[in-house]
């Protein structure tokens, strides 16, 4: 087999080799086995032609695992490649070397990774970071050595490496949260310039980190809602005054002050809500949901609603998360109610999720709008969706008109709709005092037509439960059911027995014989649950000499007041999973899921995040923070003119552009890179100031107009 | 992260597989096929399917399922967004993304996929960078390659990878320097039976095609930036300039890209440019129903509405429709029960209409719901929100570029309930 290919690979012409490799790769792509060509292919690993080489790499990575001995032949080529002056070749040699899963070369890989981790080129260092989880999955005994490399790479200052190394950290040693301390501030500051995939990973990791290192911003909210606000915005004078009053009333509880590093994280992630990448937006949204003070979480709603315009798969994931959020923070999405309205062209799974959200958002003021909207959904052609709508109506805290709407549905021509309505009406009637004998009568009539077992069972249960409200109809229903007993589904049979028992207790004159009959039928049923039930009930309700003390209480047992069912969302309490995670979506712990820790009661030492070498960045950021505390005081007293704004608008666009160009044109020696980095850091700090301003959105908007006026 | 990728066509064949870690048997896709069968329609296949040892995350585009296999916890959007990026990249490379195209270019596809992920973690997803690593196939290049034996694969690390502007290639040269911006706005609306608006929103995007030499630094400003309520940017846009001055300042990627997408604030009333008059009724007694719709312009600011297309999903009980359009062509598919009417331009003097009768299955009672009408249309040279670009300036380069801007309004998800 494949003799022609072997021949081509052995030839001297690159073009023939290339042709052969292309055909082989096409085979791999189609899932055909090409492993018997291994010896012929591996010879070409040192081929000069770069495309042939690449394709050989593709082949090697695919089949090396199966042909370990032969794969070793290629190793020396990669080792040579690791020393190449061209960084692309160094990187790709490391990439392939670490991708061939041959356990014998673990020491070689380890060495290569260590070397590459201190390479001059950040691209090679990035590749080294990628290689770490590969080696780890091949041989987990290397963990300690790998952690050393991770620690080293975490200290790397380039944005290129940051995402990849955090990824490695998450896969190898997510429990070593202490490795992050020293790099925390750096990661926060670099974040905006990291590539988008890295951002997602870093944000998720930092969410977990923050949960272990900072105090809950909402811990005192019930007691201290106002005072926290004041601690942030209020002037010092006020603070001291208030402090006294608080001290008296709040039994010396320390007012919550957010750790500046906590604030730094919130501030630096916020602009990423504007990312074009849905995963980044979602990551920031979950970070805010889990870490931000309640008053600030609202900002994420707009961005999440924006994602609903995206592909349906994105919608699906986002809606799942919105559904969870909307239970806890209903107010957040209320302004966007209409964005969740359903279109007939939405896929069913999207429709059902939107319904869930709409139901969660229902309150006294908007319930009538929502119910009107639901009325149109009920007439949809998509029957699964109609059923879900009816359930949603049942869940909405609706006033009686909503019950009437459901009753109208009972005369719907579609059986599924009727059945679903019956089930929901049953639940609603239970919640509302039973003065609805009309509805029950109507439902009793339905037993002749409805065939869906769940609905029949529900009707029977209802009639049994409220048989005293419909004394004339109930025995008749039992009579009919006794007739068809043998043909019913199991759940219906059980309810027939229940109905019989309840009637026997309340109206034994009319139903004694019927009950006996039903119980006798049930006694010889095929299903043992039904036989059991029949025996049990007979003992309870039919007094005999042997029957025990329970007999007296039969009526109490059967006709006890039953608490109304609580209809709640399936999304309730899902937020114990980190939002945006796979585990949250599946509502089950996925492999490798890192539990989101609870806030600590006592804040761990914040000084661990101080970087030993007193870098200028750190000091200035400290100063900045002090300023910030005072700023609101000034701006409050001075009204509209924010003095800090001028620094920003005065920034020279041309020079900034020039800077970027210079770097882009300049060679990529490490010197200029670092310079740029400093510039960037400065940038993000300036930006952070802007953000601080946003707390007064109104004022900001006004300023915006002013600026626009100036501009034109 | 992402373990493997399977591409599955409409008839359920796996026509491409790629593994970034150890090989996962394609039998894992059986779980996917099972879910697909249960879902009846392609768009209802759940995007996330758990299986005993793996999780299958999929997107459905261009009649192809892109199924990613993952083994452990990862944000689902991360994978989904990446898969969409893969599709976009293919589209960018080959013009269209179809099974035939992928099969024809399987080697390039494989090389591109190899570069996009390393060990399942995204490596290079910017098309500017990918195109430097692996050149897109053109007829000319294929000819040249076969003669000279040169290759499609670049041997230098794309400089963009390392610079602060990773989205832009370096050494870009054009004889004609041009920058075009398309402001495209879409109206999403739900109109109720009586013609009043239930919800209407405007979503817009600015797509750019920039072919400029060197490292241009552009700023784009708007006459009325306050219209923009919520925005999302291409990574090239400097966020702080936007925050402080409401100006878009950026070094653009080379070629086509989406600069900005935005949402127009809800306070502004949305002008609805067309109306639909409809009279659809099914009668219980006879097996015939009446069907009549007329489309007319409403608030169009004096522009012509063109490219009008009406589609409507009829209830199951409809057997056939006998209709006469006053203009355009119409098709009713008796299998899928989908009526589509290609109207074309709306002439305000002579409104297009579609009239006729509907024959229903005999014996069944009339359907209890009326179909919704979906509308598509286009209006050239109009941004319905009133957004206007003020000016475009270029810094950092000496030449004078040719600048162009185009406005367009389209129907997004525009639905009329009847």
PDB file of N, CA and C in Angstrom, chain B residues 320-352:
ATOM      1  N   UNK B 320     -51.887  24.150  -0.048  1.00  0.00           N
ATOM      2  CA  UNK B 320     -51.308  24.903  -1.138  1.00  0.00           C
ATOM      3  C   UNK B 320     -51.823  26.335  -1.115  1.00  0.00           C
ATOM      4  N   UNK B 321     -51.163  27.187  -1.901  1.00  0.00           N
ATOM      5  CA  UNK B 321     -51.598  28.571  -1.952  1.00  0.00           C
ATOM      6  C   UNK B 321     -51.659  28.989  -3.418  1.00  0.00           C
ATOM      7  N   UNK B 322     -52.728  29.637  -3.765  1.00  0.00           N
ATOM      8  CA  UNK B 322     -52.862  30.155  -5.123  1.00  0.00           C
ATOM      9  C   UNK B 322     -52.839  31.667  -5.011  1.00  0.00           C
ATOM     10  N   UNK B 323     -51.722  32.244  -5.395  1.00  0.00           N
ATOM     11  CA  UNK B 323     -51.538  33.670  -5.151  1.00  0.00           C
ATOM     12  C   UNK B 323     -51.114  34.382  -6.427  1.00  0.00           C
ATOM     13  N   UNK B 324     -51.457  35.657  -6.510  1.00  0.00           N
ATOM     14  CA  UNK B 324     -50.978  36.478  -7.616  1.00  0.00           C
ATOM     15  C   UNK B 324     -50.309  37.714  -7.040  1.00  0.00           C
ATOM     16  N   UNK B 325     -49.038  37.895  -7.332  1.00  0.00           N
ATOM     17  CA  UNK B 325     -48.352  39.097  -6.875  1.00  0.00           C
ATOM     18  C   UNK B 325     -48.532  40.226  -7.894  1.00  0.00           C
ATOM     19  N   UNK B 326     -48.575  41.467  -7.391  1.00  0.00           N
ATOM     20  CA  UNK B 326     -48.635  42.593  -8.322  1.00  0.00           C
ATOM     21  C   UNK B 326     -47.243  42.864  -8.897  1.00  0.00           C
ATOM     22  N   UNK B 327     -46.234  42.408  -8.228  1.00  0.00           N
ATOM     23  CA  UNK B 327     -44.869  42.472  -8.762  1.00  0.00           C
ATOM     24  C   UNK B 327     -44.008  41.420  -8.076  1.00  0.00           C
ATOM     25  N   UNK B 328     -42.850  41.131  -8.659  1.00  0.00           N
ATOM     26  CA  UNK B 328     -41.950  40.160  -8.057  1.00  0.00           C
ATOM     27  C   UNK B 328     -42.411  38.732  -8.259  1.00  0.00           C
ATOM     28  N   UNK B 329     -41.689  37.804  -7.627  1.00  0.00           N
ATOM     29  CA  UNK B 329     -42.042  36.400  -7.771  1.00  0.00           C
ATOM     30  C   UNK B 329     -42.277  35.794  -6.398  1.00  0.00           C
ATOM     31  N   UNK B 330     -43.099  34.768  -6.358  1.00  0.00           N
ATOM     32  CA  UNK B 330     -43.330  34.131  -5.067  1.00  0.00           C
ATOM     33  C   UNK B 330     -43.256  32.613  -5.210  1.00  0.00           C
ATOM     34  N   UNK B 331     -42.862  31.964  -4.117  1.00  0.00           N
ATOM     35  CA  UNK B 331     -42.778  30.500  -4.100  1.00  0.00           C
ATOM     36  C   UNK B 331     -43.423  30.012  -2.815  1.00  0.00           C
ATOM     37  N   UNK B 332     -44.222  28.959  -2.933  1.00  0.00           N
ATOM     38  CA  UNK B 332     -44.699  28.311  -1.717  1.00  0.00           C
ATOM     39  C   UNK B 332     -44.203  26.873  -1.743  1.00  0.00           C
ATOM     40  N   UNK B 333     -43.468  26.511  -0.719  1.00  0.00           N
ATOM     41  CA  UNK B 333     -42.960  25.142  -0.647  1.00  0.00           C
ATOM     42  C   UNK B 333     -43.950  24.300   0.146  1.00  0.00           C
ATOM     43  N   UNK B 334     -44.660  23.387  -0.517  1.00  0.00           N
ATOM     44  CA  UNK B 334     -45.694  22.625   0.198  1.00  0.00           C
ATOM     45  C   UNK B 334     -45.118  21.655   1.229  1.00  0.00           C
ATOM     46  N   UNK B 335     -43.823  21.385   1.168  1.00  0.00           N
ATOM     47  CA  UNK B 335     -43.236  20.466   2.158  1.00  0.00           C
ATOM     48  C   UNK B 335     -42.912  21.215   3.452  1.00  0.00           C
ATOM     49  N   UNK B 336     -42.132  22.282   3.324  1.00  0.00           N
ATOM     50  CA  UNK B 336     -41.763  23.027   4.528  1.00  0.00           C
ATOM     51  C   UNK B 336     -42.808  24.058   4.913  1.00  0.00           C
ATOM     52  N   UNK B 337     -43.810  24.279   4.037  1.00  0.00           N
ATOM     53  CA  UNK B 337     -44.887  25.259   4.251  1.00  0.00           C
ATOM     54  C   UNK B 337     -44.336  26.676   4.351  1.00  0.00           C
ATOM     55  N   UNK B 338     -43.268  26.934   3.644  1.00  0.00           N
ATOM     56  CA  UNK B 338     -42.668  28.257   3.701  1.00  0.00           C
ATOM     57  C   UNK B 338     -43.045  29.044   2.462  1.00  0.00           C
ATOM     58  N   UNK B 339     -43.641  30.200   2.694  1.00  0.00           N
ATOM     59  CA  UNK B 339     -43.978  31.082   1.590  1.00  0.00           C
ATOM     60  C   UNK B 339     -42.919  32.159   1.503  1.00  0.00           C
ATOM     61  N   UNK B 340     -42.338  32.361   0.324  1.00  0.00           N
ATOM     62  CA  UNK B 340     -41.440  33.506   0.202  1.00  0.00           C
ATOM     63  C   UNK B 340     -41.784  34.296  -1.056  1.00  0.00           C
ATOM     64  N   UNK B 341     -41.737  35.575  -0.891  1.00  0.00           N
ATOM     65  CA  UNK B 341     -42.131  36.483  -1.952  1.00  0.00           C
ATOM     66  C   UNK B 341     -41.019  37.497  -2.133  1.00  0.00           C
ATOM     67  N   UNK B 342     -40.380  37.429  -3.287  1.00  0.00           N
ATOM     68  CA  UNK B 342     -39.306  38.359  -3.591  1.00  0.00           C
ATOM     69  C   UNK B 342     -39.924  39.584  -4.255  1.00  0.00           C
ATOM     70  N   UNK B 343     -40.018  40.661  -3.517  1.00  0.00           N
ATOM     71  CA  UNK B 343     -40.775  41.825  -3.984  1.00  0.00           C
ATOM     72  C   UNK B 343     -39.920  42.750  -4.843  1.00  0.00           C
ATOM     73  N   UNK B 344     -38.684  42.959  -4.416  1.00  0.00           N
ATOM     74  CA  UNK B 344     -37.848  43.935  -5.118  1.00  0.00           C
ATOM     75  C   UNK B 344     -38.078  45.327  -4.570  1.00  0.00           C
ATOM     76  N   UNK B 345     -38.139  46.320  -5.453  1.00  0.00           N
ATOM     77  CA  UNK B 345     -38.294  47.717  -5.037  1.00  0.00           C
ATOM     78  C   UNK B 345     -39.747  48.032  -4.688  1.00  0.00           C
ATOM     79  N   UNK B 346     -39.909  48.934  -3.733  1.00  0.00           N
ATOM     80  CA  UNK B 346     -41.271  49.395  -3.462  1.00  0.00           C
ATOM     81  C   UNK B 346     -41.499  50.701  -4.197  1.00  0.00           C
ATOM     82  N   UNK B 347     -42.494  50.712  -5.039  1.00  0.00           N
ATOM     83  CA  UNK B 347     -42.869  51.942  -5.719  1.00  0.00           C
ATOM     84  C   UNK B 347     -44.043  52.559  -4.955  1.00  0.00           C
ATOM     85  N   UNK B 348     -43.835  53.742  -4.356  1.00  0.00           N
ATOM     86  CA  UNK B 348     -44.888  54.309  -3.498  1.00  0.00           C
ATOM     87  C   UNK B 348     -46.190  54.582  -4.267  1.00  0.00           C
ATOM     88  N   UNK B 349     -46.080  54.772  -5.575  1.00  0.00           N
ATOM     89  CA  UNK B 349     -47.300  55.037  -6.342  1.00  0.00           C
ATOM     90  C   UNK B 349     -48.127  53.765  -6.513  1.00  0.00           C
ATOM     91  N   UNK B 350     -47.404  52.664  -6.629  1.00  0.00           N
ATOM     92  CA  UNK B 350     -48.117  51.416  -6.896  1.00  0.00           C
ATOM     93  C   UNK B 350     -47.600  50.375  -5.906  1.00  0.00           C
ATOM     94  N   UNK B 351     -48.308  50.250  -4.810  1.00  0.00           N
ATOM     95  CA  UNK B 351     -47.815  49.393  -3.740  1.00  0.00           C
ATOM     96  C   UNK B 351     -47.884  47.926  -4.129  1.00  0.00           C
ATOM     97  N   UNK B 352     -46.822  47.194  -3.861  1.00  0.00           N
ATOM     98  CA  UNK B 352     -46.827  45.767  -4.184  1.00  0.00           C
ATOM     99  C   UNK B 352     -47.776  44.992  -3.267  1.00  0.00           C
TER     100      UNK B 352
END
